[in-house]
XYZ file of N, CA, C and O in Angstrom:
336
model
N 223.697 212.574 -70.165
C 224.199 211.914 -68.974
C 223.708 210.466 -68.949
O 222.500 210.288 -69.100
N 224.819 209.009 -68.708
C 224.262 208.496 -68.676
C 223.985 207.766 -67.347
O 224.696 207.631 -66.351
N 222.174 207.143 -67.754
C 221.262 206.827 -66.176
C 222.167 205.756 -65.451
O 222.287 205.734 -64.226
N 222.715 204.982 -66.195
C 223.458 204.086 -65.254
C 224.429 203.176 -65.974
O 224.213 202.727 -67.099
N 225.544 202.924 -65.236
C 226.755 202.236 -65.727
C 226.329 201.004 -66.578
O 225.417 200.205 -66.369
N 227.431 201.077 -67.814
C 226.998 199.470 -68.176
C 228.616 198.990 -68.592
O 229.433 199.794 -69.041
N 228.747 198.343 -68.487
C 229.906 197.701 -68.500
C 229.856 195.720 -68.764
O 229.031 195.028 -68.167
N 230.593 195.304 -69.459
C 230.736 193.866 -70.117
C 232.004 193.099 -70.504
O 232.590 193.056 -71.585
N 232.297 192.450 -69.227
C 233.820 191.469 -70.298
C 232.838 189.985 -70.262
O 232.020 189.575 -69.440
N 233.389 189.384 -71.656
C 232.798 187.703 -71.612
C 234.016 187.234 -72.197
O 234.792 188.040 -72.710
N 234.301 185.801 -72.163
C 235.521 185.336 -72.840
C 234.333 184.083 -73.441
O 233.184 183.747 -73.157
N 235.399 183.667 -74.426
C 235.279 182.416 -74.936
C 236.307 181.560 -75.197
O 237.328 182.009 -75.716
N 236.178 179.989 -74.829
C 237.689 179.538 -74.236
C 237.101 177.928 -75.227
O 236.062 177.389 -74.845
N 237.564 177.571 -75.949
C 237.916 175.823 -76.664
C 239.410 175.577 -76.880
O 240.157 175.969 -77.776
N 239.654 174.741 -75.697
C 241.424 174.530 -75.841
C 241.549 173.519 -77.097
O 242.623 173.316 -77.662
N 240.419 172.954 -77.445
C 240.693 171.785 -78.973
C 240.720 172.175 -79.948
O 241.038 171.492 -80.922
N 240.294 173.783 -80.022
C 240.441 174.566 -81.206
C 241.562 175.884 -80.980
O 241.517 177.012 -81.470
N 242.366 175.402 -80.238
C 242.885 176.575 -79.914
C 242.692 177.854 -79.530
O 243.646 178.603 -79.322
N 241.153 178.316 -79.371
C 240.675 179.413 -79.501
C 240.530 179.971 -77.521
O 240.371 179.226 -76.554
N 240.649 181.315 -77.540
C 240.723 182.316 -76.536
C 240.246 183.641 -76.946
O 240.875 184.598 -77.398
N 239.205 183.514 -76.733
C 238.830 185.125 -77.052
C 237.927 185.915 -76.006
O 237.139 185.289 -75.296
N 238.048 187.270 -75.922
C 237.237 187.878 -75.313
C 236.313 189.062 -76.223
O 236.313 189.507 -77.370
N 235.659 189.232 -75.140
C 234.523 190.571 -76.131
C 234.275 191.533 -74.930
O 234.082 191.097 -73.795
N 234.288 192.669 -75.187
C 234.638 193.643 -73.844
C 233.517 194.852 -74.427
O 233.610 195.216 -75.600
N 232.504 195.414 -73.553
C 231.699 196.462 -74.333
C 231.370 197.074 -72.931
O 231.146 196.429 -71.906
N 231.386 198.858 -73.111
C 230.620 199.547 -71.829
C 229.888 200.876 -72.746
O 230.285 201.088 -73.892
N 229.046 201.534 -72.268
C 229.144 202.758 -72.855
C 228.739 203.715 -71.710
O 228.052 203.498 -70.712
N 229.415 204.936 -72.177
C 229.747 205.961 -71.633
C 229.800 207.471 -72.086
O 230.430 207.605 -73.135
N 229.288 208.665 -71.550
C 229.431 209.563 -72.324
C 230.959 210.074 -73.243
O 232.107 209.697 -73.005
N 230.524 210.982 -74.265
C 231.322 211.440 -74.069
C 231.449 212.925 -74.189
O 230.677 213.486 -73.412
N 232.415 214.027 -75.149
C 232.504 215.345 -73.942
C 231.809 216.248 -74.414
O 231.978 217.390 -73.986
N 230.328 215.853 -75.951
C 229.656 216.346 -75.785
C 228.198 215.993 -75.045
O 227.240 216.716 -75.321
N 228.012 214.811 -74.044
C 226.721 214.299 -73.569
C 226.105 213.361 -74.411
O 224.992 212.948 -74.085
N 226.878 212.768 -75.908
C 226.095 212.196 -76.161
C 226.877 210.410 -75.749
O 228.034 210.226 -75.370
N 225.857 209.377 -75.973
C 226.026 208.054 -75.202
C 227.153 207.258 -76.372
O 226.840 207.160 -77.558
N 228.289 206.805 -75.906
C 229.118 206.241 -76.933
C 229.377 204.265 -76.239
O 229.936 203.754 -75.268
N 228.669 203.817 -77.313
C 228.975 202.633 -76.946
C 230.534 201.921 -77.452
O 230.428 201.452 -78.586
N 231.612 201.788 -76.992
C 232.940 201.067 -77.101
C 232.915 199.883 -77.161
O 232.387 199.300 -76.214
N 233.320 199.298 -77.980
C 233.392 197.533 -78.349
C 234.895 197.639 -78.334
O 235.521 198.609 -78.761
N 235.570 196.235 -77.650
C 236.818 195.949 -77.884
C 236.717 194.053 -78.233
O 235.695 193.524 -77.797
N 237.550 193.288 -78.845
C 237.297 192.449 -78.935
C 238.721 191.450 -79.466
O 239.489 191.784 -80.369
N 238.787 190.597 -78.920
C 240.299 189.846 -80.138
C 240.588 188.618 -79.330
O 239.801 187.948 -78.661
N 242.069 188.430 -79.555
C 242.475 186.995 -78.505
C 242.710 187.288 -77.279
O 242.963 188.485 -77.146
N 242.739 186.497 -76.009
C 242.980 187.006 -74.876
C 244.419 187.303 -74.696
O 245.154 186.368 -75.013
N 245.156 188.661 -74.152
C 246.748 188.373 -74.075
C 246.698 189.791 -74.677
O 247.291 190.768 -74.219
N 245.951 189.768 -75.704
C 246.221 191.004 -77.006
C 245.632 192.127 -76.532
O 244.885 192.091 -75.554
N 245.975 193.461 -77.323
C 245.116 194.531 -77.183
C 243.525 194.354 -77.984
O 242.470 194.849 -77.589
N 243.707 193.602 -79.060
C 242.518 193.237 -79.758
C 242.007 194.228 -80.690
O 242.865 195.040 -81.036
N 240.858 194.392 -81.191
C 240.528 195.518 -82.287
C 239.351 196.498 -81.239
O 239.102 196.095 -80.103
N 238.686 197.823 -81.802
C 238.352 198.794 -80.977
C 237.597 199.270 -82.007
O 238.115 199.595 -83.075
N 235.796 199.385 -81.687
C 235.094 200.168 -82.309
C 234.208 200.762 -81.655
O 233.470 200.199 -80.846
N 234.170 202.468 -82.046
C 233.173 203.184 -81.325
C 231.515 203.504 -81.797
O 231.382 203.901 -82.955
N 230.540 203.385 -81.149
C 229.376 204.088 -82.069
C 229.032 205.030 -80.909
O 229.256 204.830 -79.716
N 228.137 206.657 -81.773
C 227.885 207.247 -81.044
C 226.436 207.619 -80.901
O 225.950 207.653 -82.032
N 225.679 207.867 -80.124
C 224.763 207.756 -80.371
C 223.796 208.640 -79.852
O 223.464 208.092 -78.801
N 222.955 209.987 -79.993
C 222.599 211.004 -79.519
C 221.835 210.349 -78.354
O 222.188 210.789 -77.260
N 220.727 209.260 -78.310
C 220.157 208.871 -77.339
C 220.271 207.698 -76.963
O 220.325 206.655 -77.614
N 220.330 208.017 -75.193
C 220.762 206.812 -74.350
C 220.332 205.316 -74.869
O 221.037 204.337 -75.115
N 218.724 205.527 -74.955
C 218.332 204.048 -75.352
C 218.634 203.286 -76.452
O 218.345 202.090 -76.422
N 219.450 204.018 -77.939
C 219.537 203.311 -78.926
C 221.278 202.469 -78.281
O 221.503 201.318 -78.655
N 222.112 203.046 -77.541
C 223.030 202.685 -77.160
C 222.772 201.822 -76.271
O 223.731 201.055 -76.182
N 221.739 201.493 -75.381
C 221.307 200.515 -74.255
C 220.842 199.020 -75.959
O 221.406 197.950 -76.189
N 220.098 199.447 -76.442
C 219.292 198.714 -77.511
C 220.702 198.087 -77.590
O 221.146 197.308 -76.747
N 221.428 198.555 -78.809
C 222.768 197.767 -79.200
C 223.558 196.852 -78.695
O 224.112 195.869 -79.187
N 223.528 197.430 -77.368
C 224.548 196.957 -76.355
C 223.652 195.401 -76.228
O 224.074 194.326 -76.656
N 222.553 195.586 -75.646
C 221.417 194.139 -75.077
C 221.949 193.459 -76.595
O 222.589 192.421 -76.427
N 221.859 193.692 -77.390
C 221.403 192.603 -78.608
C 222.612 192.279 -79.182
O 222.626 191.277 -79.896
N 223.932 193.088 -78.985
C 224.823 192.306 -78.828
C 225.829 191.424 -77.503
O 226.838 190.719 -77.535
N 224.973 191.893 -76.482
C 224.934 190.851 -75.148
C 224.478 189.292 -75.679
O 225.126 188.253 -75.800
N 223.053 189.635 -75.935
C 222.333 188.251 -76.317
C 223.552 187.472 -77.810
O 223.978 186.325 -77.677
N 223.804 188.060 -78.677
C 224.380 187.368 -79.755
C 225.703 186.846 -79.216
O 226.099 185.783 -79.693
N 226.507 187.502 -78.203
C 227.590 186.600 -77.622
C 227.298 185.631 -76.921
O 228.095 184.703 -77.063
N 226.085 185.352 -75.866
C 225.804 184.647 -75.044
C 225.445 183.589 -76.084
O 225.955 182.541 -75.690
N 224.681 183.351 -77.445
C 224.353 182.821 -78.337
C 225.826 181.792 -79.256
O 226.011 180.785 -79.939
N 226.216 182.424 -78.914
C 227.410 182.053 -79.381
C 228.776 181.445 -78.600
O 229.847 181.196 -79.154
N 228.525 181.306 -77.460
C 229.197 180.454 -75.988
C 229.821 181.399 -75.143
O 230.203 180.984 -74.048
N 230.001 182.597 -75.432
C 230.595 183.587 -74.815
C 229.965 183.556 -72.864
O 228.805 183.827 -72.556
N 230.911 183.221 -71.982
C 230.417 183.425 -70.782
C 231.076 184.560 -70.181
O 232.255 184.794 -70.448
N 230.173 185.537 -69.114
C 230.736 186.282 -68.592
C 231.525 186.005 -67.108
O 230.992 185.345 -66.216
N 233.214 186.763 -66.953
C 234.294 186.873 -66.176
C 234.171 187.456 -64.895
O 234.311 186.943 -63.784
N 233.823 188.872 -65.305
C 233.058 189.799 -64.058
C 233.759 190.616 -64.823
O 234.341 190.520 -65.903
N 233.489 191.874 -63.617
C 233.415 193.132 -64.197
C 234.872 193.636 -64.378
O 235.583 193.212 -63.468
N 235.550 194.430 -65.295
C 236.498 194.753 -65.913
C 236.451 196.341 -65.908
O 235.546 196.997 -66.422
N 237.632 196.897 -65.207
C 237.347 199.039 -65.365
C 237.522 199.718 -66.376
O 237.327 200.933 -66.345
């Protein structure tokens, strides 16, 4: 079960490079209890690409999630608000 919601949209926007992108991550159980972190990611507009990891315990999925929080923020990514 997990202790508490996590959920993440950030975009990244340079109109001189043409670029629009977002990065979208939550994790959530799934339907056997264990913690699945979901990455979605691409241009804004698009469905974008979709990767799952699963992960028997909550904290290695909290771990992942933070350190790829920090590497987008590292990289200009600002966050939109929250996305369902």
């Amino acid at each position: 079960m997990i202790a508490q919601p996590y959920h993440l949209y950030v975009e990244r926007k340079d109109a001189s490079k043409n670029m629009a992108r977002f990065y979208a991550m939550s994790i959530e159980p799934n339907l056997f209890g264990e913690a699945c972190l979901t990455r979605r990611w691409g241009r804004i507009g698009t469905s974008g690409q979709m990767k799952t990891h699963q992960f028997e315990k909550e904290q290695d999925a909290v771990d992942l999630f933070l350190d790829l929080l920090r590497q987008k923020l590292r990289r200009g990514y600002r966050a939109i608000g929250y996305v369902a």
